[in-house]
Coordinates of C-alpha atoms in Angstrom, one line a residue:
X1 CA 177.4 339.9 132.9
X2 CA 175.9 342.5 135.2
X3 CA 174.7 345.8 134.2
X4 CA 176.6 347.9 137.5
X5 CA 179.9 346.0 135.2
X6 CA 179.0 347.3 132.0
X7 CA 178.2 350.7 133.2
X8 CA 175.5 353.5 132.4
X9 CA 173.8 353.7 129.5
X10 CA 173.1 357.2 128.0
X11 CA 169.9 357.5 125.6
X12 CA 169.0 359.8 122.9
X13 CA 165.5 359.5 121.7
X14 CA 163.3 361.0 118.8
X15 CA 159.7 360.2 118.0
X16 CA 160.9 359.5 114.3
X17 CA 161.4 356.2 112.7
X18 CA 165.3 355.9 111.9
X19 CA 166.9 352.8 110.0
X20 CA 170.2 354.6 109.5
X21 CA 173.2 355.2 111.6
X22 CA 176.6 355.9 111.0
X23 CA 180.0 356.6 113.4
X24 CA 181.7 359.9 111.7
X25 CA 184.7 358.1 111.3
X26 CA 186.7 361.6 110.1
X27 CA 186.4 363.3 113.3
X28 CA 188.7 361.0 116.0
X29 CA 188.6 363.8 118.9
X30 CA 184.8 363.4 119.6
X31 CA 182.5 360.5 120.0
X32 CA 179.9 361.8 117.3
X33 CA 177.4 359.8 115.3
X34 CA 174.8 360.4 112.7
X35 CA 171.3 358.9 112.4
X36 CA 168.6 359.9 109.6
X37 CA 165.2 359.9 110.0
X38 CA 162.8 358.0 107.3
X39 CA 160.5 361.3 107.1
X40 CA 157.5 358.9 106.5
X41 CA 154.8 361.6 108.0
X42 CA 156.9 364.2 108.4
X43 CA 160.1 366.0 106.8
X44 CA 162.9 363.7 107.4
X45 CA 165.8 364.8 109.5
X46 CA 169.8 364.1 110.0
X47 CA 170.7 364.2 113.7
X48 CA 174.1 364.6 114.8
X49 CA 174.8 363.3 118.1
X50 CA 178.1 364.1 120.6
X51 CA 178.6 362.4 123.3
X52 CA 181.0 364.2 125.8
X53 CA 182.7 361.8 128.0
X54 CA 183.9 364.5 130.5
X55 CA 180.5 365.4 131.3
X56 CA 178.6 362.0 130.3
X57 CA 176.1 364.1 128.2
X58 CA 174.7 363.8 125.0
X59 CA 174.6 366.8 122.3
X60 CA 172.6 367.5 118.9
X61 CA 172.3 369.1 115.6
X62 CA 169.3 368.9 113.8
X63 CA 169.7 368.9 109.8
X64 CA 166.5 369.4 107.7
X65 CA 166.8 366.7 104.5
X66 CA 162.9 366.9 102.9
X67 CA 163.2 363.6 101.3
X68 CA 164.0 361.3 104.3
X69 CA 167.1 359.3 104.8
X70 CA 167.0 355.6 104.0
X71 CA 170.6 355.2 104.5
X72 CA 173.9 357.1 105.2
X73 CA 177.5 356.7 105.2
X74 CA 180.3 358.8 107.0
X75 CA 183.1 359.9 104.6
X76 CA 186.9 359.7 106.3
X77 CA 187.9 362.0 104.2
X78 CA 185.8 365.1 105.4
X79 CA 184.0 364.8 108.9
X80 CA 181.5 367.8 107.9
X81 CA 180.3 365.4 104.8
X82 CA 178.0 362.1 104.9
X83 CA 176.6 360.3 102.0
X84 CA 172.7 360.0 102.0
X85 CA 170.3 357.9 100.1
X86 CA 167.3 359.6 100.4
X87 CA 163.9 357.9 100.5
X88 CA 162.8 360.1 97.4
X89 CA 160.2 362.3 98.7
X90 CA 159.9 365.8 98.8
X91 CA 157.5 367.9 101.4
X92 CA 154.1 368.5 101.0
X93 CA 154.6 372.4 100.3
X94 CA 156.8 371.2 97.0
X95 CA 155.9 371.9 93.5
X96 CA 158.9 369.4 92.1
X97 CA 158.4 366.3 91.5
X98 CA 161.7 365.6 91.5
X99 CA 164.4 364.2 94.4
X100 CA 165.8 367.8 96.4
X101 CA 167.8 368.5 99.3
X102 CA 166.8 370.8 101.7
X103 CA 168.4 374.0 101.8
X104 CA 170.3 377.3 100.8
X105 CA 171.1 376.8 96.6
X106 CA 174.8 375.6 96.1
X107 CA 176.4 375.0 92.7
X108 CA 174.8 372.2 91.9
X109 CA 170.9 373.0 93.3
X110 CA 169.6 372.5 89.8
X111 CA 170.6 369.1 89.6
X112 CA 167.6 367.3 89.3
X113 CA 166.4 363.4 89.2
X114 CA 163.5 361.4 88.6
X115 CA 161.5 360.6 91.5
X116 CA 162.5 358.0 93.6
X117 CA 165.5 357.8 95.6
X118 CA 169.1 359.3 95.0
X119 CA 172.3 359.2 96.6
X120 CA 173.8 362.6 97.5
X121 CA 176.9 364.1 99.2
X122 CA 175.7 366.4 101.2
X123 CA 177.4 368.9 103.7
X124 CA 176.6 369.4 107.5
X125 CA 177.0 373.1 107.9
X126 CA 175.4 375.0 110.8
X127 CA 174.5 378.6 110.4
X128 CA 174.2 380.0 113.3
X129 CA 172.5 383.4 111.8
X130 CA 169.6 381.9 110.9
X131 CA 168.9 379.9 114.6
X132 CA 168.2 375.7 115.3
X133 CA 167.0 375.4 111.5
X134 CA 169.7 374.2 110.0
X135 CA 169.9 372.6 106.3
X136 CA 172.0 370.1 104.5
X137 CA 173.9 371.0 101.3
X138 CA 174.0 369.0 98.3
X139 CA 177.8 368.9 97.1
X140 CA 177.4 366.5 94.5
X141 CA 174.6 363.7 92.7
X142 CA 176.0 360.3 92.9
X143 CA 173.2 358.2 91.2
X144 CA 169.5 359.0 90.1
X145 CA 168.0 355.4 91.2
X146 CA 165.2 355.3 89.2
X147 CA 166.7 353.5 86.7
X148 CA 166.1 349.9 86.0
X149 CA 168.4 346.7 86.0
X150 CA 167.4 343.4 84.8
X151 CA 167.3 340.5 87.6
X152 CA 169.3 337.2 86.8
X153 CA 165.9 335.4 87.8
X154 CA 163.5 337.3 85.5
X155 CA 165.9 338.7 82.4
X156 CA 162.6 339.1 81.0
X157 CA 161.2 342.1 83.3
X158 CA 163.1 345.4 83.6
X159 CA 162.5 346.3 87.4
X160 CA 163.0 349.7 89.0
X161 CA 165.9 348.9 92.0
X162 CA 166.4 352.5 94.3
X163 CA 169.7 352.0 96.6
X164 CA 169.3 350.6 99.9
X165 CA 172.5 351.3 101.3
X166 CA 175.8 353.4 100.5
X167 CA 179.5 352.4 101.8
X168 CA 183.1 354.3 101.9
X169 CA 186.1 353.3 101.7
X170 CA 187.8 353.7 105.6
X171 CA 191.4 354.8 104.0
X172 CA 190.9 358.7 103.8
X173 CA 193.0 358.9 101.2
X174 CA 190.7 356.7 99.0
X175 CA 187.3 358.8 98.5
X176 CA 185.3 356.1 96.9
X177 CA 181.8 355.1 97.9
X178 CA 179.8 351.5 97.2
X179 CA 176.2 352.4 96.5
X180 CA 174.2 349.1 96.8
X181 CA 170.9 348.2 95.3
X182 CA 169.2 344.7 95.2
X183 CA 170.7 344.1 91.7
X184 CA 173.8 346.0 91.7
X185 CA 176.9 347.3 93.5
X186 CA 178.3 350.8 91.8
X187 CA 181.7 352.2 92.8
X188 CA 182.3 355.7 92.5
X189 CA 185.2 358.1 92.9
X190 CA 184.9 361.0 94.6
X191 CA 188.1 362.4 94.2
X192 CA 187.2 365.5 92.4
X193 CA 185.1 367.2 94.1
X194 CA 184.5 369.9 91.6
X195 CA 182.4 367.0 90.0
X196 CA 178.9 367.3 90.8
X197 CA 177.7 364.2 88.9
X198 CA 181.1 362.4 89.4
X199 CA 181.1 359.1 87.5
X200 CA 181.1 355.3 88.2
X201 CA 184.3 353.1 88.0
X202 CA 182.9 350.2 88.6
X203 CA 179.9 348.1 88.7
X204 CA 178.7 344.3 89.9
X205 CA 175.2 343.2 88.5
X206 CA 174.0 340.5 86.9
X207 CA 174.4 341.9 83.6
X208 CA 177.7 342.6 83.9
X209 CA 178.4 338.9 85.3
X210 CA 176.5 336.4 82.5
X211 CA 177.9 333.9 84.4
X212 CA 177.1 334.0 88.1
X213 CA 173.9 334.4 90.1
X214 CA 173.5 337.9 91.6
X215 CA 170.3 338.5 92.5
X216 CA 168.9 340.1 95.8
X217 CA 172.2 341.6 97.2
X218 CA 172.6 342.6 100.8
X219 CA 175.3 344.6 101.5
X220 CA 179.0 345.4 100.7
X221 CA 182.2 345.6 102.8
X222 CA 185.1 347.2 101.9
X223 CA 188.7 345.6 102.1
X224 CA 190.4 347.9 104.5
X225 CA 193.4 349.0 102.7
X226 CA 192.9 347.9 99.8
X227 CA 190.9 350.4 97.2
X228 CA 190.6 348.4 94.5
X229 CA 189.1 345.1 96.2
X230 CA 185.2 345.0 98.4
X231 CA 182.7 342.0 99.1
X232 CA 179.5 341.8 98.3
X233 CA 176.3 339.4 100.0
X234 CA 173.4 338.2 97.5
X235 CA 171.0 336.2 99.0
X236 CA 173.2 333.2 101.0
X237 CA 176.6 334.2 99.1
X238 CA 179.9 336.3 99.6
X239 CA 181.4 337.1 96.7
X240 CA 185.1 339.3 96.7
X241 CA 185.5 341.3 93.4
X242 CA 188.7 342.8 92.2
X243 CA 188.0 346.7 90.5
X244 CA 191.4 346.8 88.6
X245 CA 189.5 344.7 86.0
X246 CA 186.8 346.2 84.1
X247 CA 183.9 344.0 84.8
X248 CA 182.1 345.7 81.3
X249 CA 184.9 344.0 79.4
X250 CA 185.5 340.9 81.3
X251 CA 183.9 337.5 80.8
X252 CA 181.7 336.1 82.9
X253 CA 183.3 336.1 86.2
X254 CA 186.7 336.5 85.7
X255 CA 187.0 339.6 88.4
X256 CA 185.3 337.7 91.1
X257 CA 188.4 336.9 93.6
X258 CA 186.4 334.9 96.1
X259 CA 182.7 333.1 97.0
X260 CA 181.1 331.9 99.3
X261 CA 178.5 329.8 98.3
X262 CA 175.4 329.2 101.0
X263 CA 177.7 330.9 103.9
X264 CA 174.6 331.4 106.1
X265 CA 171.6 329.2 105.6
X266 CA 169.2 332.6 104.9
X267 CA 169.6 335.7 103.8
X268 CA 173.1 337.6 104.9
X269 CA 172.4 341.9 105.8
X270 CA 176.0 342.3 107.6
X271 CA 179.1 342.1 106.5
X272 CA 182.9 343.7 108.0
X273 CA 186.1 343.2 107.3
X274 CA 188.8 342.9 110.4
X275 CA 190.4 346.1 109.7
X276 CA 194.0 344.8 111.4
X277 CA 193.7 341.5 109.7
X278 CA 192.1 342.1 106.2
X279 CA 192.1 338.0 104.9
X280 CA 189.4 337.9 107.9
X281 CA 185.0 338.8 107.4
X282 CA 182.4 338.7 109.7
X283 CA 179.0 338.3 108.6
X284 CA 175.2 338.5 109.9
X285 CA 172.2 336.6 108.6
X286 CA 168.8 336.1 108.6
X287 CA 169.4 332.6 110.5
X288 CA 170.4 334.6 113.6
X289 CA 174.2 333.2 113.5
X290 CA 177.5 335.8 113.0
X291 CA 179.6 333.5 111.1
X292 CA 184.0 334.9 110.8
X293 CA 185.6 333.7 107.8
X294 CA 189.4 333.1 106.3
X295 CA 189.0 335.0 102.5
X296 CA 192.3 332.9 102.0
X297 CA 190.4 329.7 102.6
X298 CA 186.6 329.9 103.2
X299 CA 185.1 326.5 102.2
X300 CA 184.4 326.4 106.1
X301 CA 184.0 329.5 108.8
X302 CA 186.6 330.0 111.2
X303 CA 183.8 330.6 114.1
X304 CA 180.3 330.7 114.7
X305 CA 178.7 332.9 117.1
X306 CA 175.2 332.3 117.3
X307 CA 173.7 334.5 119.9
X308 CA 170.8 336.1 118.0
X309 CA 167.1 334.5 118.2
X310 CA 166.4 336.7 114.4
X311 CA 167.9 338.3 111.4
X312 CA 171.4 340.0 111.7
X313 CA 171.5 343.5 110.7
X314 CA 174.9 344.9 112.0
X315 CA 178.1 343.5 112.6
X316 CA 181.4 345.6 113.1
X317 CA 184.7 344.8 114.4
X318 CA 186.6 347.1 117.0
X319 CA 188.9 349.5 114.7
X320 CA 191.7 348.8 117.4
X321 CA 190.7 345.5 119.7
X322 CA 189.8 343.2 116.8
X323 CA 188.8 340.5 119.0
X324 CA 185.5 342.5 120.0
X325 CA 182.4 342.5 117.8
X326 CA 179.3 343.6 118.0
X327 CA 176.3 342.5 116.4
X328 CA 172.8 343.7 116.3
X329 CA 169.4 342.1 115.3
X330 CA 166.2 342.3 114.6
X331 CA 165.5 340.5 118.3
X332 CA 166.0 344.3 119.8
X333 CA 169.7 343.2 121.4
X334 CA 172.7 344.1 120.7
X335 CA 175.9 341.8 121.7
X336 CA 179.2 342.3 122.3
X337 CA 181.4 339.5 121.5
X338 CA 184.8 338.4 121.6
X339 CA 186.6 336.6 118.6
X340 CA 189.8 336.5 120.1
X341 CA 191.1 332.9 118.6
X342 CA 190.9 334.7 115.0
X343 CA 192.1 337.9 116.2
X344 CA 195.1 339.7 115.3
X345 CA 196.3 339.3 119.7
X346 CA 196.6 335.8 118.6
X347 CA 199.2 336.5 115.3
X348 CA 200.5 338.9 117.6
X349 CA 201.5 337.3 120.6
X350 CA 202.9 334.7 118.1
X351 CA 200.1 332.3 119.2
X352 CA 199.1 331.1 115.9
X353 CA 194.7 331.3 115.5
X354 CA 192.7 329.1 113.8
X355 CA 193.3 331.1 110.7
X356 CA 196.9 330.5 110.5
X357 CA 198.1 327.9 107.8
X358 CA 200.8 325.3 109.4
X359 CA 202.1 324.8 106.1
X360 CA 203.1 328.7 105.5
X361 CA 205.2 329.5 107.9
X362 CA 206.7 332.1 106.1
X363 CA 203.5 333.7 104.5
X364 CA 202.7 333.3 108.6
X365 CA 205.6 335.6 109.6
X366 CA 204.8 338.7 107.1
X367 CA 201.3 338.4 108.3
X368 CA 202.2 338.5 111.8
X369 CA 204.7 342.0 110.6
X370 CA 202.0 343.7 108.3
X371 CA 199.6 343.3 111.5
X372 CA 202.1 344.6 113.8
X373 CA 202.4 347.6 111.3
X374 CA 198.7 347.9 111.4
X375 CA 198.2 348.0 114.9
X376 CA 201.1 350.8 114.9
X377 CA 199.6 353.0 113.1
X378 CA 196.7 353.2 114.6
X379 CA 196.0 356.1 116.4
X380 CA 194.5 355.0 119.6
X381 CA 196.8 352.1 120.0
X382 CA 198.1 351.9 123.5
X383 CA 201.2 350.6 124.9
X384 CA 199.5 348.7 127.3
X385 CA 198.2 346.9 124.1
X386 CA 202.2 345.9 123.3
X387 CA 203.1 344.8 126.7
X388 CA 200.0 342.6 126.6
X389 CA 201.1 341.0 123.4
X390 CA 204.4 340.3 124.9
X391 CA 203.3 339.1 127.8
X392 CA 201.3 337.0 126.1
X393 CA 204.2 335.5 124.0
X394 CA 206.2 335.4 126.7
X395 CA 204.0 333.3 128.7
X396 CA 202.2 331.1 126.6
X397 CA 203.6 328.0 127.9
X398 CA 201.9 328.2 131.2
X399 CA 198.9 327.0 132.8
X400 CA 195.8 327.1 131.5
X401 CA 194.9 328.3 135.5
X402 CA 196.9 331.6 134.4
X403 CA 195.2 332.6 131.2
X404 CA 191.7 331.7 132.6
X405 CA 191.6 335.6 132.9
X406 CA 192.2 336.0 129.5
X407 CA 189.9 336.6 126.8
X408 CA 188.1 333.4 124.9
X409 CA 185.4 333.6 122.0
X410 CA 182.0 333.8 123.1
X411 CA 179.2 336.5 124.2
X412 CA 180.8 339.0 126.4
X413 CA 177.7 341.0 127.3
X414 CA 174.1 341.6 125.4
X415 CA 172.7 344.5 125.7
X416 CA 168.9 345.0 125.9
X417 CA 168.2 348.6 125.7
X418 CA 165.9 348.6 122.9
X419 CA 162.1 347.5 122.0
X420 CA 162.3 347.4 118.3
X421 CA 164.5 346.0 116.2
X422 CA 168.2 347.1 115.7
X423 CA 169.2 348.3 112.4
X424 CA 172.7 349.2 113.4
X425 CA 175.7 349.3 116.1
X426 CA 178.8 351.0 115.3
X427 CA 181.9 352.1 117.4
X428 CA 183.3 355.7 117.9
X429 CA 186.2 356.8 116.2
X430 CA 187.7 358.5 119.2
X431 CA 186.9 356.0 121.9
X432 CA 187.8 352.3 121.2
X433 CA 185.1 351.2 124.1
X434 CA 182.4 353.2 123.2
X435 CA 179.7 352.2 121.0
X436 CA 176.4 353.4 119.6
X437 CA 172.7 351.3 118.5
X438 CA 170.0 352.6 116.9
X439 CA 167.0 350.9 116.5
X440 CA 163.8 351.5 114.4
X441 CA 161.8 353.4 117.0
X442 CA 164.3 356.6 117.1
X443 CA 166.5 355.2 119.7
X444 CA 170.1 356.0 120.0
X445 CA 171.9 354.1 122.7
X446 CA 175.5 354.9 123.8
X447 CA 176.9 351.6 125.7
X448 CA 180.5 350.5 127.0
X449 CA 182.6 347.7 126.6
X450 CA 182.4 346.5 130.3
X451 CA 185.6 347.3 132.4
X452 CA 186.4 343.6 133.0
X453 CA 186.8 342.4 129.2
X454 CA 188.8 345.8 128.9
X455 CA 190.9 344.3 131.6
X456 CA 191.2 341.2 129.8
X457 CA 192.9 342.8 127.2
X458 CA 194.9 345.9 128.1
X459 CA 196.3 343.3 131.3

């Protein structure tokens, strides 16, 4: 697809190295994202980033964080908060040796932590009395990370495993976070936020599972409206785990719901749940393929999109068009593609995807009614969305010469705007065809899904 179809791109660039970015989900009037800097020569940073679609301009707030940001994770719940795991480093002009935030003392400034890296709640408060500087807030510690967790492959050795990455739950109502290290996958609750060391609920390591692998774990997706149930990648593997069940007193890996085995043929980084049709997951891998799977019935993926020439790092479906996805790699491109066969337009319109089960037709009917409720209460939903649905139904015995308009699965449009590796793509929370990369060099990219796939759908 041409660039003139997918429109201007709009650029915000830093001289900073960035791994880290994150749609604020909790704010759905403005297109606003957060990136953090690594702060490898330098104090790291926490830019936020508007972009105003009236004017097609791009806005910033600069947020001093000492340690540098390794990772970071919007909270639904609270649009002025974000959970950081910082890279554990504090500035030169320190006399601590311990993990800090940056800024004016709250409640909890004397928490302290070993050195290494942490994971923090902070708050993104601008002061306007004391100019541009502006400073993140600790609210509360999550985890100190310089603790140590035996690996499944060498029970022997006690190795130190810092937090690489840090989830929450999309319901706002829920308030619990996924912190994920190589070895382990900690839930927390962050419901009281009087807590400043609030404590964990739930934790996944090979410890606490005798029985199964877990070694070298990716990532972790939560289910999207269900609290008590997230996914987790280790090495080539999905696993689903079920937190009702405390895994410190279960046996072996009797709270493991789901796996996976070899779902990719390296390493998987990505993983996302379709948030209208939770039994569905996407995931990204080292072997360059985005692979969608049926939780319900996984021995075999449900499509493979293999558009990538290197590792996955990224992969997110549309909150409201589910048959978009984009995907971003260590090859510098992001993709947009569309899924629509295992879509929720195909339950919808009555269609029946390649996920659906012949044999359940009436499991298949309160699917088709809990997605329908989904895609109601979604904020952003369109009629134009409804009518296409019925249209759809309505005309699904005609010629394939008629739906030749309509979407199919495949690469929509890649987008090349970057020279370095992208860590991240993620859509806005206000508009459902906006989207945002960020790639190591410090490159923020705001793209468009391009006006004829948007036809597709909303015609």
């Amino acid at each position: 697809m041409d660039a003139a179809s997918r429109g201007t791109s709009y650029v915000y660039g830093i001289e900073r190295h960035t791994l880290c970015l994150a749609s604020l989900t909790g704010d759905t009037s403005n297109n606003r994202f957060a990136l953090g800097t690594l702060g490898i020569t330098e104090p790291g940073e926490i830019h936020v980033v508007d972009f105003r679609s009236d004017e097609n301009t791009l806005q910033s707030t600069v947020y001093n964080h000492t340690s540098g940001v390794r990772a970071l994770a919007s909270t639904p719940w609270d649009p002025s908060h974000i959970l950081v795991v910082n890279c554990g480093r504090t500035s030169a002009s320190s006399n601590e040796t311990t993990t800090t935030t940056a800024g004016s003392p709250t409640s909890s400034s004397s928490l302290s932590v070993s050195a290494g890296a942490a994971v923090e709640l902070v708050a993104l408060s601008s002061d306007q009395e004391h100019g541009p500087e502006n400073e993140t807030q600790r609210i509360a510690l999550l985890q100190p990370a310089a603790h140590t967790e035996s690996s499944q492959y060498h029970q022997h050795q006690q190795r130190p495993v810092p937090p690489h990455a840090v989830v929450c739950h999309p319901a706002t109502h829920s308030k619990r976070a996924a912190v994920v290290s190589t070895a382990s996958v900690t839930i927390w609750d962050l419901s009281h936020q009087s807590e400043d060391r609030p404590a964990p609920i739930f934790t996944v390591s090979a410890s606490t599972q005798p029985m199964t692998i877990i070694d070298d774990i990716g990532t972790a997706a939560w289910h999207p409206t269900n609290t008590n149930q997230f996914s987790t990648t280790d090495s080539t593997c999905i696993r689903t785990w079920d937190t009702r069940v405390d895994v410190h007193k279960a046996q072996g890996p009797a709270t493991m719901a789901t796996a996976v085995d070899c779902a990719h043929s390296a390493k998987i980084r990505a993983l996302n749940y379709n948030p209208n049709l939770p039994y569905i997951l996407a995931s990204g891998g080292d072997d360059g393929a985005v692979r969608i799977w049926d939780l319900r019935n996984p021995a075999t993926a449900l499509l493979e999109l293999a558009n990538h020439s290197h590792w996955v790092y990224s992969v997110e479906f549309n909150p409201n068009h589910d048959q978009l996805l984009l995907s971003a790699g260590s090859d510098g491109l992001v993709n947009l593609e569309s899924a629509v066969s295992v879509s929720s337009a195909h339950v919808v319109a009555g269609i029946g995807g390649r996920h659906s089960d012949p044999d359940a037709s009436t499991s298949r009917r309160h699917q088709q009614a809990s997605a329908l409720d989904n895609i109601a209460d979604k904020p952003r939903a369109s009629d134009a969305e409804h009518t296409h649905a019925a249209e759809e139904n309505s005309d699904s015995d005609t010629d394939d010469n008629e739906g030749a308009q309509r979407p199919v699965d495949g690469l929509v449009s890649q987008f090349d705007d970057h020279e370095t590796s992208v860590y991240a793509a993620h859509w806005s929370a206000a508009d459902p065809w906006l989207f945002a990369s960020l790639s190591f060099d410090g490159r923020m990219v705001i793209n468009f899904v391009p006006r004829e796939e948007k036809y597709k759908i909303l015609l």
